[in-house]
C-alpha positions as a printed NumPy array, in Angstrom:
array([[ 78.843, 116.783,  73.42 ],
       [ 79.339, 113.063,  72.759],
       [ 76.261, 111.733,  70.891],
       [ 77.097, 108.139,  71.902],
       [ 76.672, 108.703,  75.655],
       [ 73.41 , 107.736,  77.331],
       [ 71.617, 110.051,  79.755],
       [ 72.804, 108.2  ,  82.863],
       [ 76.445, 108.534,  81.825],
       [ 76.01 , 112.228,  80.998],
       [ 74.373, 112.791,  84.387],
       [ 77.257, 111.063,  86.174],
       [ 79.834, 113.138,  84.309],
       [ 78.006, 116.384,  85.068],
       [ 78.105, 115.511,  88.771],
       [ 81.878, 115.844,  88.638],
       [ 81.519, 119.659,  88.536],
       [ 80.611, 119.493,  92.225],
       [ 82.26 , 116.214,  93.225],
       [ 85.824, 116.447,  91.944],
       [ 87.582, 119.081,  89.877],
       [ 90.163, 116.655,  88.504],
       [ 87.446, 114.269,  87.282],
       [ 85.568, 117.178,  85.685],
       [ 88.726, 118.352,  83.892],
       [ 89.273, 114.853,  82.472],
       [ 85.766, 113.611,  81.675],
       [ 83.865, 116.882,  81.344],
       [ 86.41 , 119.152,  79.666],
       [ 88.694, 116.58 ,  78.057],
       [ 91.793, 118.048,  79.667],
       [ 94.837, 116.278,  81.051],
       [ 94.392, 115.212,  84.665],
       [ 96.651, 114.074,  87.464],
       [ 96.852, 110.506,  88.767],
       [ 98.107, 111.112,  92.303],
       [ 94.605, 110.68 ,  93.711],
       [ 94.088, 107.147,  92.358],
       [ 92.814, 104.966,  95.203],
       [ 93.996, 101.576,  93.902],
       [ 97.107, 102.264,  91.822],
       [ 98.752,  98.845,  92.199],
       [ 96.151,  96.255,  91.171],
       [ 97.175,  93.627,  88.632],
       [ 95.515,  91.407,  86.034],
       [ 95.073,  87.653,  86.386],
       [ 93.459,  84.916,  84.305],
       [ 91.255,  83.392,  87.011],
       [ 90.67 ,  83.184,  90.73 ],
       [ 92.808,  80.318,  92.119],
       [ 90.746,  77.145,  92.485],
       [ 91.747,  76.673,  96.131],
       [ 90.971,  80.256,  97.175],
       [ 88.505,  81.045,  99.954],
       [ 85.492,  82.235,  97.932],
       [ 82.733,  84.755,  98.631],
       [ 80.826,  87.493,  96.801],
       [ 80.352,  91.255,  96.999],
       [ 77.097,  92.822,  95.792],
       [ 76.248,  96.468,  95.135],
       [ 72.616,  97.089,  94.265],
       [ 71.518,  99.476,  91.54 ],
       [ 68.742, 100.146,  89.082],
       [ 69.504, 103.236,  87.008],
       [ 73.048, 102.696,  88.21 ],
       [ 74.762,  99.368,  87.71 ],
       [ 74.096,  96.337,  89.863],
       [ 77.493,  94.732,  90.439],
       [ 77.988,  91.161,  91.642],
       [ 81.644,  90.282,  92.104],
       [ 83.141,  86.843,  92.768],
       [ 86.025,  87.262,  95.216],
       [ 88.694,  84.811,  96.29 ],
       [ 91.337,  85.115,  99.005],
       [ 94.486,  83.013,  98.918],
       [ 97.688,  83.552, 100.882],
       [ 96.329,  86.985, 101.926],
       [ 95.996,  88.047,  98.271],
       [ 92.574,  89.002,  96.884],
       [ 91.214,  88.111,  93.442],
       [ 88.045,  89.534,  91.878],
       [ 85.943,  88.435,  88.909],
       [ 83.019,  90.425,  87.513],
       [ 79.862,  88.308,  87.248],
       [ 77.055,  90.868,  86.83 ],
       [ 77.434,  94.532,  85.865],
       [ 74.124,  95.758,  84.541],
       [ 71.54 ,  98.544,  84.86 ],
       [ 67.754,  98.194,  85.223],
       [ 67.796,  94.916,  87.143],
       [ 64.854,  94.481,  89.497],
       [ 65.365,  92.155,  92.429],
       [ 63.366,  89.376,  90.774],
       [ 65.473,  89.754,  87.618],
       [ 68.662,  89.683,  89.689],
       [ 67.595,  86.51 ,  91.507],
       [ 66.674,  84.874,  88.193],
       [ 70.061,  85.822,  86.745],
       [ 71.855,  84.44 ,  89.799],
       [ 69.913,  81.171,  89.515],
       [ 70.788,  80.88 ,  85.82 ],
       [ 74.479,  81.527,  86.53 ],
       [ 74.599,  78.907,  89.267],
       [ 75.733,  81.289,  91.99 ],
       [ 76.752,  79.16 ,  94.97 ],
       [ 74.009,  79.472,  97.597],
       [ 76.363,  78.381, 100.377],
       [ 78.967,  81.085,  99.834],
       [ 78.408,  84.349, 101.688],
       [ 77.282,  87.339,  99.623],
       [ 78.211,  90.621, 101.326],
       [ 75.679,  93.146, 100.072],
       [ 74.846,  96.835, 100.428],
       [ 73.364,  97.084, 103.928],
       [ 71.178, 100.053, 102.93 ],
       [ 68.987,  97.735, 100.825],
       [ 67.496,  95.621, 103.622],
       [ 64.334,  94.629, 101.73 ],
       [ 66.309,  93.467,  98.717],
       [ 68.61 ,  91.481, 100.994],
       [ 65.637,  89.767, 102.636],
       [ 64.144,  88.838,  99.251],
       [ 67.411,  87.292,  98.081],
       [ 67.769,  85.46 , 101.398],
       [ 64.252,  84.075, 100.934],
       [ 65.4  ,  82.731,  97.55 ],
       [ 67.911,  80.557,  99.391],
       [ 71.102,  82.614,  99.167],
       [ 73.54 ,  83.174, 102.027],
       [ 73.364,  86.963, 101.787],
       [ 74.692,  89.172, 104.584],
       [ 74.514,  92.936, 105.195],
       [ 77.978,  94.332, 104.522],
       [ 79.979,  96.726, 106.633],
       [ 79.864,  99.978, 104.633],
       [ 82.798, 101.786, 106.27 ],
       [ 84.457, 103.551, 103.354],
       [ 87.946, 104.535, 104.524],
       [ 88.496, 101.409, 106.606],
       [ 87.042,  99.318, 103.782],
       [ 89.45 , 100.832, 101.276],
       [ 92.288, 100.181, 103.719],
       [ 91.198,  96.529, 103.893],
       [ 91.381,  96.208, 100.109],
       [ 94.723,  98.017,  99.931],
       [ 96.226,  95.942, 102.733],
       [ 96.627,  92.957, 100.36 ],
       [ 97.62 ,  92.403,  96.752],
       [ 94.571,  92.887,  94.542],
       [ 94.047,  91.054,  91.238],
       [ 91.269,  91.555,  88.68 ],
       [ 90.531,  88.943,  86.01 ],
       [ 91.292,  89.946,  82.426],
       [ 87.666,  89.431,  81.379],
       [ 86.364,  91.885,  84.005],
       [ 86.557,  94.91 ,  81.727],
       [ 84.075,  97.107,  83.619],
       [ 85.809,  96.505,  86.931],
       [ 89.143,  97.363,  85.341],
       [ 87.727, 100.68 ,  84.076],
       [ 86.42 , 101.506,  87.53 ],
       [ 89.71 , 100.598,  89.215],
       [ 91.623, 102.884,  86.842],
       [ 89.327, 105.832,  87.503],
       [ 88.539, 105.303,  91.196],
       [ 89.85 , 108.495,  92.788],
       [ 89.915, 110.481,  96.004],
       [ 88.058, 113.782,  95.872],
       [ 90.181, 116.853,  95.304],
       [ 89.517, 120.445,  96.293],
       [ 91.753, 123.463,  95.781],
       [ 94.553, 121.135,  94.744],
       [ 94.316, 119.043,  97.911],
       [ 93.401, 115.359,  98.036],
       [ 90.555, 114.598, 100.463],
       [ 89.957, 111.377, 102.418],
       [ 86.749, 110.612, 100.539],
       [ 86.338, 108.855,  97.196],
       [ 84.458, 110.409,  94.288],
       [ 80.977, 108.891,  94.37 ],
       [ 80.66 , 107.959,  90.698],
       [ 81.484, 104.91 ,  88.56 ],
       [ 82.191, 102.901,  91.703],
       [ 79.674, 100.058,  91.613],
       [ 82.163,  97.197,  91.25 ],
       [ 84.59 ,  98.973,  93.602],
       [ 81.877,  99.176,  96.259],
       [ 81.015,  95.499,  95.805],
       [ 84.688,  94.553,  96.159],
       [ 85.016,  96.685,  99.283],
       [ 81.864,  95.218, 100.839],
       [ 83.147,  91.695, 100.317],
       [ 86.781,  92.041, 101.321],
       [ 86.312,  94.379, 104.285],
       [ 83.325,  92.575, 105.819],
       [ 85.015,  89.209, 105.357],
       [ 88.219,  90.422, 107.014],
       [ 86.298,  91.844, 109.958],
       [ 84.376,  88.584, 110.408],
       [ 87.58 ,  86.522, 110.335],
       [ 89.297,  88.915, 112.767],
       [ 86.35 ,  88.657, 115.135],
       [ 86.316,  84.845, 114.993],
       [ 90.062,  84.784, 115.551],
       [ 89.728,  87.126, 118.505],
       [ 87.006,  85.005, 120.075]])
């Protein structure tokens, strides 16, 4: 009933009827919800990523949904995230142009949605060090939760997602699967942190 919502947002909210009853109660019916299913309850705000952090990116592709490019830094086993791009209706050529304009570091790895192989190849051809991410959801979430997680104060969309990123619920029980909605920055963060940790673990093992 909100005249200020666009069609994409309305469609996402209506999906909650089938995806998660708690989300539907909150966003669809305007009722009080419960917070026990929050996936990342302990993240904190920071001003910036530390200058001496190990830096890389996470990228979740979208078109009608948001494309999210997140700058991530790891220092002393803590993870820091800064929202760089969070925008709908970006074609790949538009995304590459935006990345060029922003001066995205072409040497840093970009861990991107592995389902979008053609888009990855196009960005690689533009000179970026883009890598197909490991898309394991539960293990990826565990990787993010295994360290302290900071979000920059200017990353307002990522903060909103982190606050509302929930496990699915059914018949009052919390399931081991996140609600698949409003998770574009969260996916990008997971792609980056989890894939990076696996790569480092593998190198260390070798």
